[in-house]
Tab-separated table of C-alpha atoms in Angstrom:
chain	number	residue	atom	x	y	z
A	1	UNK	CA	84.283	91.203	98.768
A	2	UNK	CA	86.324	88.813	96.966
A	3	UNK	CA	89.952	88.580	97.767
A	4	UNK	CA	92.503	89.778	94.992
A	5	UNK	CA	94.952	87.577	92.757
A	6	UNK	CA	96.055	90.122	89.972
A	7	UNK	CA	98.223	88.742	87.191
A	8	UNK	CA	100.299	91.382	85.466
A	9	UNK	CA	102.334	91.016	82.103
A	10	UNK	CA	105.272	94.182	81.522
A	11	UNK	CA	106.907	93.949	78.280
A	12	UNK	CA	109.054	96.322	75.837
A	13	UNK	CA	107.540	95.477	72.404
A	14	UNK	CA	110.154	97.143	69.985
A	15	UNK	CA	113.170	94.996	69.871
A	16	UNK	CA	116.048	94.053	67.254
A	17	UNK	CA	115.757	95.275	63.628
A	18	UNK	CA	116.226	92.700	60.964
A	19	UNK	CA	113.899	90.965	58.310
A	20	UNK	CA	110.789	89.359	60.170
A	21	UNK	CA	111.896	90.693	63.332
A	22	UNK	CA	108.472	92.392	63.848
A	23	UNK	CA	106.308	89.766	62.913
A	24	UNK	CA	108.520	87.038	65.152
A	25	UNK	CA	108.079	89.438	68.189
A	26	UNK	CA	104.557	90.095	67.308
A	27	UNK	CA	103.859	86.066	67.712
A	28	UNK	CA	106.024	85.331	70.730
A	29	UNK	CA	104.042	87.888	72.542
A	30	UNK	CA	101.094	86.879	71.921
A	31	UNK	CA	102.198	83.061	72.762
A	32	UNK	CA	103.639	84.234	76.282
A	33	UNK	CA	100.008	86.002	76.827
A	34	UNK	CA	98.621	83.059	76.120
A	35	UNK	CA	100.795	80.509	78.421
A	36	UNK	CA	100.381	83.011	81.621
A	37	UNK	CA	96.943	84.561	80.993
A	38	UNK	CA	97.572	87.828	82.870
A	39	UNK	CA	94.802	90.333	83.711
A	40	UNK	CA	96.673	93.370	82.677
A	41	UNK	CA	99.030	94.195	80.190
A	42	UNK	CA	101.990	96.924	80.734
A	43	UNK	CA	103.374	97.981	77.423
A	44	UNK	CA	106.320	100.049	76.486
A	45	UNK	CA	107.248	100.890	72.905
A	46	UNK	CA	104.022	99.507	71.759
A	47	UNK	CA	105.278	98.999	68.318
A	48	UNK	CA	102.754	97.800	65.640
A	49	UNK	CA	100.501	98.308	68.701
A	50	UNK	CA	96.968	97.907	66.509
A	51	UNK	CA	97.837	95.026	64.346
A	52	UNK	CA	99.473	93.261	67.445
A	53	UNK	CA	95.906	93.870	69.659
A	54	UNK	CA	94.220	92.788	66.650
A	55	UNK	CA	96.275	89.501	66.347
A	56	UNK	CA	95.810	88.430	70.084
A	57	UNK	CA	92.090	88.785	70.251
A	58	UNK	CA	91.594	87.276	67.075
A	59	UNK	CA	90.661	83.746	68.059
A	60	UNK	CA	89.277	85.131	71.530
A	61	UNK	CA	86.211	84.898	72.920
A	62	UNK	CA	83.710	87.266	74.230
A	63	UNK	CA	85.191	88.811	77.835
A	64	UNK	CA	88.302	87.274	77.186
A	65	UNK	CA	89.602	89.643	74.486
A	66	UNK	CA	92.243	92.427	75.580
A	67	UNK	CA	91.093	96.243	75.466
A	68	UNK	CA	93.113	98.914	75.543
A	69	UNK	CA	92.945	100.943	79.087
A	70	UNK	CA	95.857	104.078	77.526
A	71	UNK	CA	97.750	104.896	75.186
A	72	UNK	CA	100.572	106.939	74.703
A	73	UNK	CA	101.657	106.735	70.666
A	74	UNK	CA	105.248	105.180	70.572
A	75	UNK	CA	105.684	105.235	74.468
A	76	UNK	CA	103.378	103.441	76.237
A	77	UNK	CA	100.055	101.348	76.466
A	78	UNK	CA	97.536	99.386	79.415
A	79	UNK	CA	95.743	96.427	78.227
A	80	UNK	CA	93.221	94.883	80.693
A	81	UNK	CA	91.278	91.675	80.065
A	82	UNK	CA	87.396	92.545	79.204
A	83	UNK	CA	85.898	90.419	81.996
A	84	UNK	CA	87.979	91.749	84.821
A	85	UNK	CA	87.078	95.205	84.717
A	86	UNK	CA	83.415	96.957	85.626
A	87	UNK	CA	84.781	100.821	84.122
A	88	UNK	CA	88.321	102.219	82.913
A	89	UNK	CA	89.083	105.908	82.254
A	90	UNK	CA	92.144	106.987	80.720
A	91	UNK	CA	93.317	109.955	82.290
A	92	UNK	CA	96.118	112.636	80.513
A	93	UNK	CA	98.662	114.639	82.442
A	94	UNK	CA	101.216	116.863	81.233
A	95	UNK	CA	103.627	113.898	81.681
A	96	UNK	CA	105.658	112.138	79.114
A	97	UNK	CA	105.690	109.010	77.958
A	98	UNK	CA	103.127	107.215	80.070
A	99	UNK	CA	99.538	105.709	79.482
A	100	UNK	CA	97.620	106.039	82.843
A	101	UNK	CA	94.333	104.419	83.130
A	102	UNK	CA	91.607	104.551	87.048
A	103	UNK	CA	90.586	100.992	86.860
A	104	UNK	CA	87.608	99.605	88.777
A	105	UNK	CA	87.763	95.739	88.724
A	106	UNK	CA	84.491	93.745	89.049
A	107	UNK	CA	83.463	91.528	92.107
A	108	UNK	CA	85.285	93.697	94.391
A	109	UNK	CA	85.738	97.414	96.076
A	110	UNK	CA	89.501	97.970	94.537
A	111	UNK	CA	90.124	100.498	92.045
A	112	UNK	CA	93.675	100.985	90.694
A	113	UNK	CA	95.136	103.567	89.149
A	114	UNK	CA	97.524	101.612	86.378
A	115	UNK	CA	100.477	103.319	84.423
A	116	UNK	CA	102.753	102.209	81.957
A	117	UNK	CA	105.561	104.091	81.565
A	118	UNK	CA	108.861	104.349	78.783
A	119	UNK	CA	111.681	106.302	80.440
A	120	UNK	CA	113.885	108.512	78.365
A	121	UNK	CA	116.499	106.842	75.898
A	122	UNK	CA	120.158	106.167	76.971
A	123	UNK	CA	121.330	109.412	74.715
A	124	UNK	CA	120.061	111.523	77.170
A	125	UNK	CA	122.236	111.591	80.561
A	126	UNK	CA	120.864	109.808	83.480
A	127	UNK	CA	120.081	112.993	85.966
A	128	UNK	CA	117.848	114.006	83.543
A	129	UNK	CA	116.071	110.296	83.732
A	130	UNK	CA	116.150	109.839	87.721
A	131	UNK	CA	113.976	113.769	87.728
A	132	UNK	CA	111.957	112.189	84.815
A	133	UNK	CA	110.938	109.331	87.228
A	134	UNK	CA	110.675	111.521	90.232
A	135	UNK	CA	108.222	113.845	88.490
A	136	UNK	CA	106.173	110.563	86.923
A	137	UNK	CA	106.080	109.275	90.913
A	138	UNK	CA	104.951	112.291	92.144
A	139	UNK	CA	102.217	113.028	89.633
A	140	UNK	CA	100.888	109.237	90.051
A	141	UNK	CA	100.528	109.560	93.878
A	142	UNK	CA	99.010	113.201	93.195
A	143	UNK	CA	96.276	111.294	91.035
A	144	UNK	CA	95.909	108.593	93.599
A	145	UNK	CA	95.718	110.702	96.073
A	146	UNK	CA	93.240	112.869	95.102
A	147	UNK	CA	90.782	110.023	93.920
A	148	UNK	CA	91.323	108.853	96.922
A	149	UNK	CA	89.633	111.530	98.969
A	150	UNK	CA	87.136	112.637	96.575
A	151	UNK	CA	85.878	116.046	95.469
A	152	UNK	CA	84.619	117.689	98.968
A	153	UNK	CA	85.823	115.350	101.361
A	154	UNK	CA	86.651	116.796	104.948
A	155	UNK	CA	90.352	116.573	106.393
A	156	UNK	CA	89.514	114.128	108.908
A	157	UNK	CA	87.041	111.664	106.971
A	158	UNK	CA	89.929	111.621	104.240
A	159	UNK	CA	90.204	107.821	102.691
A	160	UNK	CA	93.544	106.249	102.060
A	161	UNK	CA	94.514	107.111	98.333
A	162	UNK	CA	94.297	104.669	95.393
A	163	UNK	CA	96.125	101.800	94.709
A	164	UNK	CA	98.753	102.655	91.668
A	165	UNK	CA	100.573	99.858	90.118
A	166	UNK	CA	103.394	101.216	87.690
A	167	UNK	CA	105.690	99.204	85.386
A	168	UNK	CA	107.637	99.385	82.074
A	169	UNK	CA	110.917	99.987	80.224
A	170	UNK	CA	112.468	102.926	82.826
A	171	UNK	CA	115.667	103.139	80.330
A	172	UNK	CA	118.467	103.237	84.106
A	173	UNK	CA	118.168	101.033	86.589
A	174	UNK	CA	116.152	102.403	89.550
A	175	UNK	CA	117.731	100.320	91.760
A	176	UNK	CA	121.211	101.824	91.918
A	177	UNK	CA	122.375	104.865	92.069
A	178	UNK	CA	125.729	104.629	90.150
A	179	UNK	CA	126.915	107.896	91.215
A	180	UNK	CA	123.630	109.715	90.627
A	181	UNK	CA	121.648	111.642	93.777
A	182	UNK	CA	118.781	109.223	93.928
A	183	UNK	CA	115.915	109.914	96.347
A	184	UNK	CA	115.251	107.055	97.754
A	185	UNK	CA	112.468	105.528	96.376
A	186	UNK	CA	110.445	104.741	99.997
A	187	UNK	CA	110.933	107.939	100.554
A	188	UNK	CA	108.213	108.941	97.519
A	189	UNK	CA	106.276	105.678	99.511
A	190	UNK	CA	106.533	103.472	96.663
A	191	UNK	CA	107.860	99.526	96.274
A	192	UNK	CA	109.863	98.019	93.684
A	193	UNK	CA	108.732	94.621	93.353
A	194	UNK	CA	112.494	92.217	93.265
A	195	UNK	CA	113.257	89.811	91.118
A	196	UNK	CA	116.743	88.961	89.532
A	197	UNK	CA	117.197	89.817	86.033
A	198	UNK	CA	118.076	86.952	83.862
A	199	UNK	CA	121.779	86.649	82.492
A	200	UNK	CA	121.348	88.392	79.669
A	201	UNK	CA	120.252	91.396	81.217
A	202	UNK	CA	121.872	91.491	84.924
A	203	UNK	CA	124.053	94.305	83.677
A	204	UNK	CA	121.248	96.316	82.082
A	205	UNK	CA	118.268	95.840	84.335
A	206	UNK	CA	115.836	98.486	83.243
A	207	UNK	CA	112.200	96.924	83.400
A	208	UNK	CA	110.790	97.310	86.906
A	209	UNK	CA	107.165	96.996	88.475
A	210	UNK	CA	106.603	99.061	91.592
A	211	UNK	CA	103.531	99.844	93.610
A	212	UNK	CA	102.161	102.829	95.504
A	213	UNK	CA	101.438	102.641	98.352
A	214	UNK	CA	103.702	99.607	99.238
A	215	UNK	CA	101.203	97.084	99.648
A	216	UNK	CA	102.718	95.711	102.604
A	217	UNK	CA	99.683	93.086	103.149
A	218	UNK	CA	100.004	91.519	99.536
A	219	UNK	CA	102.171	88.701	98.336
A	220	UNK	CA	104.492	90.363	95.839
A	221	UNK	CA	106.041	87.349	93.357
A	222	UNK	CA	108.121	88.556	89.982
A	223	UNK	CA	109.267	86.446	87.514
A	224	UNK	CA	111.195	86.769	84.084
A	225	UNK	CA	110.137	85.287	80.896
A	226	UNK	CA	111.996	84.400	78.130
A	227	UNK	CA	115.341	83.900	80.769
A	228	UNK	CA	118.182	83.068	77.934
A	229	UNK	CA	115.413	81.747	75.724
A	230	UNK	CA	113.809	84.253	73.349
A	231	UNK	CA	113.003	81.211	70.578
A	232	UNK	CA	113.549	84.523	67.698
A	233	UNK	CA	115.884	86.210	69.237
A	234	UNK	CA	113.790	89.156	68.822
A	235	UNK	CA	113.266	90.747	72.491
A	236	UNK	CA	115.841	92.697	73.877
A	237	UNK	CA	114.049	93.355	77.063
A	238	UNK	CA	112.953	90.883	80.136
A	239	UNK	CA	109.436	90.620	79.665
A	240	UNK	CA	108.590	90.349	83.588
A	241	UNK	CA	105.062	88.356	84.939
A	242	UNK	CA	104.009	89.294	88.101
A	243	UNK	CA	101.284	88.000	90.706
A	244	UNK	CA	99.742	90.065	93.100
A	245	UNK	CA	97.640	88.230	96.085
A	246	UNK	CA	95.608	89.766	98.852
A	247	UNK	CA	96.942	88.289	102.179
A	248	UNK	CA	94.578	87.088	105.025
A	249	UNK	CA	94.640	89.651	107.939
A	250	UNK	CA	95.070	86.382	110.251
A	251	UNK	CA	98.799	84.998	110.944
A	252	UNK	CA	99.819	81.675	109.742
A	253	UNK	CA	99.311	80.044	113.004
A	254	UNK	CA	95.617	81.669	113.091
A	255	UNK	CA	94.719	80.790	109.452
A	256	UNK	CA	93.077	77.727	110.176
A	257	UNK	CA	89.648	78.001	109.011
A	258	UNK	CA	87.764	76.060	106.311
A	259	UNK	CA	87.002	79.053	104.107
A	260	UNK	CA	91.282	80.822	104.561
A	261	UNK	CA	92.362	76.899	103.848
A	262	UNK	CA	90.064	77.223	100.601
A	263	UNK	CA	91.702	80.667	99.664
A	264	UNK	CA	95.332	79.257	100.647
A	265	UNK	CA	94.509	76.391	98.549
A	266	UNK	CA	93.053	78.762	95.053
A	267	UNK	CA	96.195	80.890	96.357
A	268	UNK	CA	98.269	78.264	95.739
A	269	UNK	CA	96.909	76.902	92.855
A	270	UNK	CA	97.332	80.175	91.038
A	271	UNK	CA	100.855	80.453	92.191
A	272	UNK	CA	101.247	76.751	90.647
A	273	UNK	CA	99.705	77.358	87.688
A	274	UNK	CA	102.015	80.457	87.130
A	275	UNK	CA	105.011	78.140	87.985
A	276	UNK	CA	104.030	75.454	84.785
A	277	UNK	CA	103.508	78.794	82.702
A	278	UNK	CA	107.538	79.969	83.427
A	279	UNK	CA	108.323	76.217	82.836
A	280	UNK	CA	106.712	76.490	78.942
A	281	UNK	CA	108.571	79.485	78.495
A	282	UNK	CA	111.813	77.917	79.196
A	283	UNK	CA	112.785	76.825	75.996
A	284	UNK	CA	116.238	75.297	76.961
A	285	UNK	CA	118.193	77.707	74.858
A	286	UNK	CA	121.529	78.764	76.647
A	287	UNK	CA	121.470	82.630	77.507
A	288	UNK	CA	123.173	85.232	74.573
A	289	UNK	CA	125.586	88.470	75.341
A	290	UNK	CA	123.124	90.837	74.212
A	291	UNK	CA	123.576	94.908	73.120
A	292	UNK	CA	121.840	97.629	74.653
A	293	UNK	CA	119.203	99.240	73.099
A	294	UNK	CA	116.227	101.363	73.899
């Protein structure tokens, strides 16, 4: 079984109004897809979602292009690279604005289930958001659960339940809860992947990636794109890249064999490559005050 190095892309596409706007967003997206390849694709708001799929596959070639996992119109979409994935089904629940999609990738045994999710707008009042995201956590690990054990498994030859990786535009930030009873998010056995929101956005972090269960034996790295730099000014969000890498069960001090060096080494390579990716989306432009908006 070959070990796991996922690359994962969230991003708001709906941004700023103004003359061009669109088309400006439409093109740095598709040039930050480009400089840090990911393997999936989290979308909220996918605005001009068609012509903007369209547009990045265009020059693509065969396995490379981008197909869409879910869809949820105006909320929420999955995009997964062609060659990565051996089946997709999109699943529907009675839950709003989220695209859900069981992935099975190829070359290994994992299966995910991936969901990209658009919490409620900042008009409505945040208890009503926190339930919102309690209800969307305990559906996904209801799904993941389930697949988990299979149709007619026994209690005691239950498997451990499906992987779910969860990201997008959650309109409050999760983190905090600014007066508001918050569960505590272990508690629902999830993970919020950390990073620090770039300047722009410290006050209004809203974009999160989080993992069920917590994936305690993967290497968890988040970073933000566009950090002060949107060349356009046309993203209102922190589009976030993410890379998730399947840890050796040995320690460090254990780790010393030819083949772990070799995976240490790809390991670190990918981790590299992702660093000189950030670096070409750092175009040097001094971060903005920026308005809220959904």
């Amino acid at each position: 079984m070959a070990d796991l190095n996922l690359k994962i892309l969230t991003i708001n596409l709906k941004g700023p109004s103004g003359i061009g706007k669109t088309d400006k967003r439409r093109t740095t997206f598709i040039e930050i897809v480009e400089d840090v390849k990911p393997d999936i694709i989290l979308v909220s708001e996918p605005s001009g979602f068609k012509k903007t799929v369209t547009d990045l596959n265009k020059d693509r070639e065969s396995g490379q292009k981008f197909i869409k996992a879910a869809f949820t119109k105006n909320h929420a979409a999955v995009l997964v690279k062609e060659n990565l994935i051996q089946d997709k089904k999109e699943l529907e629940t009675e839950t709003e604005r989220v695209a859900i999609s069981k992935i099975k990738l190829k070359g290994t045994s994992k299966t995910f289930l991936v969901a990209a999710y658009h919490g409620k707008y900042t008009s409505v009042k945040k208890p009503a958001k926190v339930k919102a995201t309690q209800e969307l956590f305990e559906v996904l690990k209801s799904i993941a659960s389930d697949a988990g054990n299979g149709s007619g498994t026994s209690q005691i030859k239950q498997q451990a339940p499906m992987t779910v990786l969860l990201g997008g535009d959650f309109n409050y930030n999760i983190e905090k809860e600014e007066g508001v009873l918050v569960d505590d998010i272990a508690s629902y056995g999830y993970a919020v992947w950390p990073y620090q929101a770039s300047e722009r956005r410290k006050r209004l972090k809203k974009d999160f990636i989080l993992s069920y269960p917590t994936l305690a034996d993967y290497e968890k790295e988040v970073n933000v794109l566009l950090d002060g730099t949107d060349p356009y000014e046309c993203y209102d969000h922190d589009p976030l890249f993410a890379l998730l890498t399947e840890q050796p069960a040995q320690s460090a001090e254990e780790n010393v064999t030819e083949p772990n060096k070799k995976q240490q080494d790809s390991t670190n390579s990918q981790t590299d490559e992702m660093t000189q990716s950030m670096a070409k989306m750092k175009l040097n432009k001094p971060p903005e005050t920026s308005t809220e908006t959904t």
